[in-house]
Amino acid sequence: MNPLSPQDVEYFASAGIEMAQSNEKLDAQFNADLFDKYFGDSQVVLFPTSTKQVSTILAHCNEHRIGVVTQGGNSGVAGGAIGRRGEVLLNLRKMNKVRDIDPIVGVLVAESGCVLEDLDNHVQQFGYIMPVDLGARKKCMLGGNVSTNAGGLRYLRYGSMHGNVLGIEAVLPDGRVLDALFTLKKDASGYDIKQLFIGAEGTLGVVTAVSISLAPSPKSSQVVVLGLSSFSQIQRAFVLARQDLGEIVSAFEFWEKRCNEIVVEFEGYQSPLDSAHEFYVLVETRGSCMRHDAEKMDTFLKTVRDEGIIEDAKKFSEPRAIENVWLFRSQMANAHNKSGCMYVYDFSLPSKYQLDLLVATKSHMSSLNLYGSDHSLVKDITIFGHIGDQNIHLQVIARSFGGTVEQALEPWIYEWVGSHNGSVAAEHGLGAHKGKFLKYSKSPVVIGTMKSIKQLFDPHGIMNPGKHVSCA
């Protein structure tokens, strides 16, 4: 890739494109990821206000072989939105308009720079909610949600971006506009091109607008937090939740004892349960009738008590109480990051291997004398996650990044996940680091096909160079 020249900067300015150039504020806002693990060196951030301006930027960069990294809220944790080769940053925060909403069937058309929480607040006045909900909802943006195929807290109920996105508008690397912004829920007319851009992390083009199917606003909501003594009890409770709660269960989250302690210590929040337990589970229901839903929850709680699965349970039905419980859960990653240098791993694993990941990692690091004592280089190893969609977050908290700890973890941990039929990236994406480990969960033919698609769309390799499948 060619470096950005003063002439390039002048060209963008003459096209009326807003920009910021290298300074301390730029580095803090745009050249660092959420947890300050990945740092970039981009000197210019462009802020287009229209699809036409995005087209102008990409056509120029493609012609002059200038690398482009697309950014939204910069809330990712895999370094995918950080320019590490002097690329120009293309930030979409100025493209934040709601273009249309169909209140009859529940379809929203919005630009990629819309903040997720703002969209959720907007559609609620029409009786809907966004189908994705993330801990970073106050910062993350729709385009980034699509480009990383964001999963989130209620995937169990509302599904993936692949299932909810109806259409996209995207600018291809050569500046052409791909208008596939369909709003129909049924369309069998040819290849479903939009699916290629969902989870592509800005490597095929820039998603500028999205049409997405909305979910009805729930009329009743409940949360219960359970205390349990074993992981097998979590799994049994999940089976019973699906049987007893059926269609109203919207989330089933778990975390272990040490996670609970870390949130209390580093965020200052009160634990949802008064007593300590080896494991905790958050079960949420969303429905249309509080009496009906409460009866179902009572049935579920009676079942798990009768089977001796739980040690404690606490129900929350008031909106503020529910919000506080979710805040406790959603701050888990931030609390871990405050506790030390966090290596965060985002895997999907078959249910029978999920706890084994924690046990194996502790055993592996202990065998290398890196974990297990007060003076070890690794302070904590924990797991939490979304049990209903097989997504496990493993945190390894070290005293410093790099060196011995990272060498001990990688590629060992990716090999372990691959050998147990898991995915090396469940919802955080491949980003700047994980592409080289893709071989542990995808076959050579699959990876080769991905690279062919990348070459077809971006023959000069200007889009997010050196990341994602490019380094597989």
Coordinates of C-alpha atoms in Angstrom, one line a residue:
M1 CA 0.0 0.0 0.0
N2 CA 1.1 3.6 -0.7
P3 CA 1.3 6.1 2.2
L4 CA -1.2 8.9 2.3
S5 CA 0.4 12.0 0.8
P6 CA -0.4 15.8 1.3
Q7 CA -1.9 15.8 -2.2
D8 CA -4.3 13.0 -1.1
V9 CA -5.3 15.1 1.9
E10 CA -5.9 18.1 -0.3
Y11 CA -8.0 16.1 -2.7
F12 CA -10.3 14.9 0.2
A13 CA -10.6 18.5 1.5
S14 CA -11.5 19.8 -2.0
A15 CA -14.2 17.2 -2.1
G16 CA -15.8 18.7 1.0
I17 CA -15.0 15.7 3.2
E18 CA -14.5 16.5 6.9
M19 CA -11.3 15.1 8.5
A20 CA -9.0 15.1 11.5
Q21 CA -5.3 14.9 11.3
S22 CA -2.7 13.3 13.6
N23 CA -2.7 14.6 17.2
E24 CA -3.0 13.3 20.7
K25 CA -6.8 13.4 20.6
L26 CA -6.9 11.4 17.4
D27 CA -4.7 8.7 18.8
A28 CA -6.8 8.4 21.9
Q29 CA -10.1 8.2 20.0
F30 CA -9.3 6.4 16.8
N31 CA -5.9 4.7 17.1
A32 CA -6.7 2.5 20.1
D33 CA -9.2 -0.3 20.6
L34 CA -11.7 -0.5 23.5
F35 CA -9.3 -2.2 25.9
D36 CA -6.1 -0.5 24.8
K37 CA -4.5 -3.7 23.5
Y38 CA -4.3 -2.7 19.8
F39 CA -2.8 0.6 18.8
G40 CA -2.7 2.2 15.3
D41 CA -0.6 4.7 13.4
S42 CA -3.2 6.3 11.1
Q43 CA -2.5 10.0 10.5
V44 CA -5.9 11.0 9.0
V45 CA -9.5 10.2 9.9
L46 CA -12.2 11.0 7.3
F47 CA -15.8 11.7 8.3
P48 CA -18.0 11.3 5.2
T49 CA -21.6 12.5 5.5
S50 CA -23.1 10.6 2.5
T51 CA -22.7 7.5 0.5
K52 CA -21.5 9.7 -2.4
Q53 CA -18.6 10.9 -0.3
V54 CA -17.7 7.3 0.7
S55 CA -17.7 6.5 -3.0
T56 CA -15.4 9.4 -3.7
I57 CA -13.0 8.3 -1.0
L58 CA -12.8 4.6 -2.0
A59 CA -12.4 5.4 -5.7
H60 CA -9.5 7.7 -5.0
C61 CA -7.8 5.2 -2.6
N62 CA -8.3 2.3 -5.0
E63 CA -6.7 4.3 -7.8
H64 CA -3.8 5.3 -5.7
R65 CA -3.5 2.0 -3.7
I66 CA -4.1 3.6 -0.3
G67 CA -5.2 1.3 2.5
V68 CA -8.6 2.0 4.1
V69 CA -9.9 1.0 7.5
T70 CA -13.5 1.6 8.3
Q71 CA -14.5 2.6 11.8
G72 CA -17.8 3.1 13.6
G73 CA -18.0 3.4 17.4
N74 CA -14.5 1.8 17.7
S75 CA -15.9 -0.5 20.5
G76 CA -14.4 -3.7 19.1
V77 CA -11.9 -5.8 21.0
A78 CA -10.1 -7.6 18.2
G79 CA -8.3 -4.7 16.6
G80 CA -10.3 -4.9 13.3
A81 CA -11.1 -1.2 13.2
I82 CA -7.5 0.0 14.0
G83 CA -5.1 1.1 11.2
R84 CA -1.7 -0.4 11.8
R85 CA -0.1 0.3 8.4
G86 CA -0.7 4.0 8.1
E87 CA -4.1 3.5 6.4
V88 CA -6.6 6.3 6.2
L89 CA -9.4 5.8 8.7
L90 CA -12.9 6.1 7.3
N91 CA -15.2 6.9 10.3
L92 CA -19.0 6.7 9.7
R93 CA -20.2 8.5 12.8
K94 CA -21.5 11.4 10.7
M95 CA -23.7 9.0 8.7
N96 CA -26.3 8.7 11.4
K97 CA -29.7 9.2 9.8
V98 CA -32.8 7.0 10.1
R99 CA -34.0 6.8 6.5
D100 CA -37.3 5.0 7.0
I101 CA -39.3 2.8 9.2
D102 CA -42.2 0.6 8.3
P103 CA -44.3 0.4 11.5
I104 CA -46.7 -2.2 10.0
V105 CA -44.2 -5.1 9.5
G106 CA -41.4 -3.7 11.6
V107 CA -38.5 -2.8 9.3
L108 CA -36.0 -0.1 9.9
V109 CA -33.7 1.5 7.3
A110 CA -30.8 3.4 8.9
E111 CA -27.3 4.5 8.1
S112 CA -24.3 2.7 9.4
G113 CA -23.2 5.5 11.8
C114 CA -26.3 5.2 14.0
V115 CA -25.6 4.2 17.6
L116 CA -27.3 1.0 18.6
E117 CA -28.9 2.5 21.8
D118 CA -30.2 5.5 19.9
L119 CA -31.8 3.3 17.3
D120 CA -33.4 1.1 20.0
N121 CA -34.8 4.3 21.7
H122 CA -36.1 5.5 18.3
V123 CA -38.0 2.3 17.3
Q124 CA -39.6 1.9 20.7
Q125 CA -41.9 4.7 20.0
F126 CA -43.3 2.5 17.2
G127 CA -43.7 -0.5 19.5
Y128 CA -40.4 -2.3 18.5
I129 CA -36.9 -3.0 19.7
M130 CA -33.6 -3.7 17.9
P131 CA -33.0 -7.5 17.6
V132 CA -29.4 -7.2 18.8
D133 CA -28.3 -5.9 22.2
L134 CA -24.7 -5.5 23.3
G135 CA -22.9 -4.3 26.3
A136 CA -21.4 -1.6 24.2
R137 CA -24.8 -0.4 23.1
K138 CA -24.1 3.2 24.0
K139 CA -21.1 3.4 21.7
C140 CA -21.3 0.7 19.0
M141 CA -22.9 1.5 15.6
L142 CA -25.1 -0.4 13.2
G143 CA -22.5 -0.7 10.5
G144 CA -20.1 -2.3 12.9
N145 CA -22.8 -4.6 14.3
V146 CA -23.4 -5.8 10.7
S147 CA -19.7 -6.0 9.7
T148 CA -18.8 -8.0 12.8
N149 CA -21.9 -10.2 12.7
A150 CA -22.5 -9.1 16.3
G151 CA -24.2 -11.7 18.6
G152 CA -24.9 -10.2 22.0
L153 CA -27.0 -10.8 25.0
R154 CA -30.3 -12.0 23.5
Y155 CA -29.0 -14.0 20.5
L156 CA -31.0 -17.0 22.0
R157 CA -34.3 -15.2 21.4
Y158 CA -33.7 -12.9 18.4
G159 CA -30.9 -14.6 16.5
S160 CA -28.0 -13.3 14.4
M161 CA -27.4 -10.4 12.1
H162 CA -27.4 -12.9 9.3
G163 CA -31.1 -13.7 10.2
N164 CA -32.3 -10.1 10.9
V165 CA -30.6 -8.0 8.2
L166 CA -32.8 -7.7 5.1
G167 CA -30.6 -5.6 2.9
I168 CA -27.6 -3.4 2.8
E169 CA -26.2 -0.5 0.8
A170 CA -22.4 -0.8 0.4
V171 CA -19.6 1.0 -1.5
L172 CA -17.3 -1.4 -3.2
P173 CA -13.5 -0.8 -3.2
D174 CA -13.5 0.8 -6.6
G175 CA -16.2 3.3 -5.6
R176 CA -19.2 1.7 -7.1
V177 CA -22.4 1.7 -4.9
L178 CA -24.0 -1.7 -4.3
D179 CA -27.6 -1.0 -3.7
A180 CA -29.1 -4.1 -2.1
L181 CA -31.1 -2.2 0.4
F182 CA -34.1 -4.4 0.2
T183 CA -36.8 -4.3 2.9
L184 CA -38.7 -7.5 2.0
K185 CA -38.6 -10.4 4.3
K186 CA -38.9 -12.9 1.5
D187 CA -36.7 -12.7 -1.5
A188 CA -35.6 -15.7 -3.5
S189 CA -34.3 -13.8 -6.6
G190 CA -30.7 -14.9 -7.0
Y191 CA -27.6 -14.8 -4.8
D192 CA -28.1 -13.2 -1.3
I193 CA -25.2 -10.8 -1.7
K194 CA -25.7 -9.0 1.6
Q195 CA -24.7 -12.1 3.5
L196 CA -21.1 -11.7 2.3
F197 CA -20.8 -8.3 4.0
I198 CA -22.2 -9.5 7.3
G199 CA -19.1 -10.5 9.3
A200 CA -16.7 -9.3 6.6
E201 CA -15.2 -6.7 8.9
G202 CA -14.8 -4.1 6.2
T203 CA -12.7 -6.3 3.9
L204 CA -15.0 -6.3 1.0
G205 CA -16.3 -2.7 1.0
V206 CA -18.0 -0.2 3.3
V207 CA -21.5 -0.9 4.5
T208 CA -23.2 2.6 4.5
A209 CA -26.8 1.7 5.3
V210 CA -28.8 -1.3 6.6
S211 CA -32.4 -2.5 6.5
I212 CA -33.1 -4.7 9.5
S213 CA -36.1 -6.5 10.8
L214 CA -37.3 -5.3 14.2
A215 CA -38.7 -7.3 17.1
P216 CA -41.9 -6.3 19.0
S217 CA -41.4 -4.5 22.3
P218 CA -42.1 -6.9 25.2
K219 CA -45.0 -6.0 27.4
S220 CA -43.6 -8.0 30.3
S221 CA -40.0 -8.7 31.4
Q222 CA -38.6 -10.8 34.2
V223 CA -35.1 -11.7 35.3
V224 CA -34.0 -14.3 37.8
V225 CA -30.5 -14.9 39.0
L226 CA -29.6 -18.4 40.2
G227 CA -26.8 -19.6 42.3
L228 CA -25.4 -23.1 41.5
S229 CA -22.5 -25.3 42.5
S230 CA -21.5 -27.0 39.3
F231 CA -21.4 -26.4 35.5
S232 CA -23.5 -29.5 34.9
Q233 CA -26.3 -27.9 36.9
I234 CA -26.1 -24.9 34.6
Q235 CA -26.6 -27.1 31.6
R236 CA -29.5 -28.9 33.2
A237 CA -31.1 -25.6 34.2
F238 CA -30.9 -24.5 30.6
V239 CA -32.7 -27.6 29.4
L240 CA -35.4 -27.0 31.9
A241 CA -35.7 -23.3 31.1
R242 CA -36.4 -24.1 27.5
Q243 CA -39.0 -26.7 28.5
D244 CA -40.8 -24.6 31.2
L245 CA -40.3 -21.1 29.8
G246 CA -40.6 -22.0 26.1
E247 CA -41.1 -19.1 23.7
I248 CA -40.6 -16.3 26.3
V249 CA -37.0 -17.1 27.4
S250 CA -34.8 -14.4 25.9
A251 CA -31.5 -14.8 27.6
F252 CA -29.5 -17.4 29.5
E253 CA -26.2 -16.0 30.7
F254 CA -23.7 -17.6 33.1
W255 CA -20.6 -16.6 34.9
E256 CA -18.4 -18.2 37.6
K257 CA -17.6 -17.1 41.1
R258 CA -14.3 -15.3 40.3
C259 CA -16.1 -13.2 37.6
N260 CA -18.6 -12.1 40.2
E261 CA -15.9 -11.1 42.6
I262 CA -14.0 -9.1 40.0
V263 CA -17.1 -7.1 39.0
V264 CA -17.8 -6.3 42.7
E265 CA -14.2 -5.4 43.3
F266 CA -13.4 -3.3 40.2
E267 CA -16.8 -1.8 39.3
G268 CA -18.2 -1.4 42.8
Y269 CA -21.5 -3.1 42.0
Q270 CA -23.5 -5.1 44.4
S271 CA -23.7 -8.8 43.7
P272 CA -27.2 -9.9 42.5
L273 CA -27.2 -12.6 45.2
D274 CA -26.3 -12.1 48.8
S275 CA -24.4 -15.4 49.2
A276 CA -21.5 -16.7 47.1
H277 CA -21.8 -19.5 44.7
E278 CA -19.4 -21.4 42.3
F279 CA -21.6 -20.4 39.3
Y280 CA -24.3 -17.8 38.6
V281 CA -27.0 -17.9 35.9
L282 CA -29.1 -15.0 34.6
V283 CA -32.4 -16.0 33.0
E284 CA -34.5 -13.4 31.3
T285 CA -38.0 -13.7 29.9
R286 CA -39.8 -11.3 27.5
G287 CA -43.5 -11.8 26.7
S288 CA -46.9 -10.2 26.2
C289 CA -48.6 -11.0 29.5
M290 CA -47.1 -10.6 32.9
R291 CA -49.4 -13.0 34.7
H292 CA -48.8 -15.7 32.1
D293 CA -45.0 -15.1 32.1
A294 CA -44.8 -15.0 35.9
E295 CA -46.6 -18.3 36.2
K296 CA -44.2 -19.9 33.7
M297 CA -41.2 -18.5 35.7
D298 CA -42.7 -19.9 39.0
T299 CA -43.0 -23.3 37.3
F300 CA -39.4 -23.1 36.2
L301 CA -38.2 -22.2 39.6
K302 CA -40.2 -24.9 41.3
T303 CA -38.7 -27.4 38.8
V304 CA -35.1 -26.5 39.4
R305 CA -35.7 -26.4 43.2
D306 CA -37.4 -29.8 43.2
E307 CA -34.5 -31.3 41.2
G308 CA -32.0 -29.8 43.6
I309 CA -30.2 -28.0 40.9
I310 CA -29.9 -24.5 42.5
E311 CA -28.7 -23.2 45.8
D312 CA -30.3 -19.8 45.6
A313 CA -32.6 -17.8 43.4
K314 CA -33.8 -14.2 43.3
K315 CA -36.5 -12.7 41.0
F316 CA -36.4 -9.2 39.6
S317 CA -39.4 -7.7 37.9
E318 CA -39.1 -3.9 38.4
P319 CA -37.5 -2.1 35.5
R320 CA -34.8 -0.5 37.5
A321 CA -33.9 -3.7 39.3
I322 CA -33.7 -5.6 35.9
E323 CA -31.5 -2.8 34.5
N324 CA -29.1 -3.1 37.5
V325 CA -28.8 -6.8 37.1
W326 CA -28.0 -6.5 33.4
L327 CA -25.5 -3.7 34.1
F328 CA -23.7 -6.1 36.5
R329 CA -23.5 -8.7 33.7
S330 CA -22.6 -6.3 30.9
Q331 CA -19.7 -4.7 32.8
M332 CA -18.0 -8.1 33.3
A333 CA -15.4 -7.5 30.5
N334 CA -14.7 -4.0 31.6
A335 CA -14.1 -5.2 35.2
H336 CA -11.7 -7.9 34.0
N337 CA -9.8 -5.3 31.9
K338 CA -9.4 -3.1 35.0
S339 CA -8.1 -6.0 37.0
G340 CA -5.0 -6.5 34.8
C341 CA -3.8 -7.0 31.3
M342 CA -6.6 -9.0 29.7
Y343 CA -6.3 -11.6 27.0
V344 CA -9.9 -12.1 26.0
Y345 CA -10.9 -15.1 23.9
D346 CA -14.2 -15.5 22.2
F347 CA -15.0 -19.1 21.3
S348 CA -18.0 -21.2 20.3
L349 CA -17.7 -24.7 21.7
P350 CA -20.0 -27.8 21.9
S351 CA -21.7 -27.8 25.3
K352 CA -19.8 -30.9 26.5
Y353 CA -16.5 -29.1 26.2
Q354 CA -17.3 -25.7 27.5
L355 CA -16.1 -26.2 31.1
D356 CA -13.2 -28.3 29.8
L357 CA -11.8 -25.1 28.2
L358 CA -11.3 -23.5 31.6
V359 CA -9.9 -26.6 33.2
A360 CA -7.5 -27.2 30.4
T361 CA -6.3 -23.6 30.3
K362 CA -5.6 -23.5 34.0
S363 CA -3.8 -26.8 33.8
H364 CA -1.7 -25.8 30.8
M365 CA -0.6 -22.5 32.4
S366 CA 0.1 -24.1 35.8
S367 CA 2.3 -26.7 34.1
L368 CA 4.4 -23.9 32.8
N369 CA 4.6 -22.2 36.2
L370 CA 2.6 -19.2 34.9
Y371 CA -0.5 -19.6 37.0
G372 CA -1.4 -20.8 40.5
S373 CA 0.6 -18.8 42.9
D374 CA 0.5 -15.2 44.3
H375 CA 3.5 -14.3 42.2
S376 CA 2.6 -16.0 38.9
L377 CA 2.6 -14.0 35.7
V378 CA -1.1 -14.9 35.3
K379 CA -3.4 -13.5 38.0
D380 CA -6.8 -15.0 37.0
I381 CA -8.3 -17.3 34.4
T382 CA -12.1 -17.1 34.2
I383 CA -15.1 -17.9 31.9
F384 CA -18.5 -16.4 31.4
G385 CA -20.8 -16.4 28.4
H386 CA -24.0 -17.0 26.6
I387 CA -24.8 -20.7 27.4
G388 CA -27.8 -20.7 25.0
D389 CA -25.7 -20.1 21.8
Q390 CA -22.6 -22.0 22.9
N391 CA -20.5 -18.8 23.1
I392 CA -17.8 -18.9 25.8
H393 CA -15.6 -15.9 26.8
L394 CA -12.4 -16.9 28.4
Q395 CA -10.3 -14.2 30.2
V396 CA -6.7 -14.7 31.0
I397 CA -5.5 -11.8 33.3
A398 CA -1.8 -11.2 33.1
R399 CA 0.5 -8.7 34.8
S400 CA 1.7 -7.5 31.4
F401 CA 1.0 -8.1 27.7
G402 CA 3.3 -10.1 25.4
G403 CA 6.3 -12.3 26.1
T404 CA 6.0 -15.6 28.0
V405 CA 2.3 -15.5 28.7
E406 CA 1.2 -14.9 25.1
Q407 CA 3.6 -17.5 23.8
A408 CA 2.2 -20.0 26.2
L409 CA -1.4 -19.2 25.2
E410 CA -1.0 -19.0 21.5
P411 CA -1.4 -21.0 19.3
W412 CA -2.0 -23.6 22.0
I413 CA -5.5 -22.3 22.9
Y414 CA -6.6 -22.1 19.3
E415 CA -5.4 -25.6 18.7
W416 CA -7.3 -26.9 21.7
V417 CA -10.5 -25.2 20.5
G418 CA -10.1 -26.5 17.0
S419 CA -9.5 -30.0 18.2
H420 CA -12.7 -29.9 20.1
N421 CA -14.8 -28.8 17.1
G422 CA -15.1 -25.2 18.1
S423 CA -14.9 -21.8 16.4
V424 CA -11.9 -19.5 17.1
A425 CA -14.2 -16.4 16.7
A426 CA -17.8 -16.6 18.0
E427 CA -18.9 -12.9 17.9
H428 CA -15.9 -10.6 18.3
G429 CA -14.6 -11.3 14.8
L430 CA -11.1 -12.2 13.5
G431 CA -9.8 -8.6 13.5
A432 CA -6.1 -7.9 13.4
H433 CA -4.9 -11.0 15.2
K434 CA -7.0 -14.1 14.7
G435 CA -6.9 -14.6 11.0
K436 CA -3.7 -16.7 11.3
F437 CA -5.6 -19.1 13.6
L438 CA -8.5 -19.5 11.2
K439 CA -7.0 -22.8 10.0
Y440 CA -7.9 -24.4 13.4
S441 CA -11.7 -24.1 12.7
K442 CA -12.0 -23.8 8.9
S443 CA -10.8 -26.2 6.2
P444 CA -8.3 -25.2 3.5
V445 CA -11.1 -25.3 0.9
V446 CA -13.2 -22.9 3.0
I447 CA -10.3 -20.6 3.6
G448 CA -9.4 -20.7 -0.1
T449 CA -12.9 -19.8 -1.1
M450 CA -13.0 -16.9 1.3
K451 CA -9.7 -15.6 -0.2
S452 CA -11.2 -15.9 -3.7
I453 CA -14.1 -13.8 -2.6
K454 CA -11.8 -11.2 -1.2
Q455 CA -9.7 -11.1 -4.4
L456 CA -12.9 -10.8 -6.5
F457 CA -14.2 -7.8 -4.6
D458 CA -10.9 -6.1 -3.6
P459 CA -8.2 -7.1 -6.2
H460 CA -5.8 -4.4 -5.0
G461 CA -6.3 -5.3 -1.3
I462 CA -7.0 -1.8 0.0
M463 CA -9.8 -2.7 2.4
N464 CA -8.6 -3.4 5.9
P465 CA -5.3 -4.8 4.6
G466 CA -3.5 -7.5 6.6
K467 CA -6.5 -8.5 8.6
H468 CA -9.3 -11.0 8.7
V469 CA -8.9 -13.7 6.0
S470 CA -6.0 -11.9 4.4
C471 CA -3.6 -13.3 7.0
A472 CA -5.2 -16.8 7.2

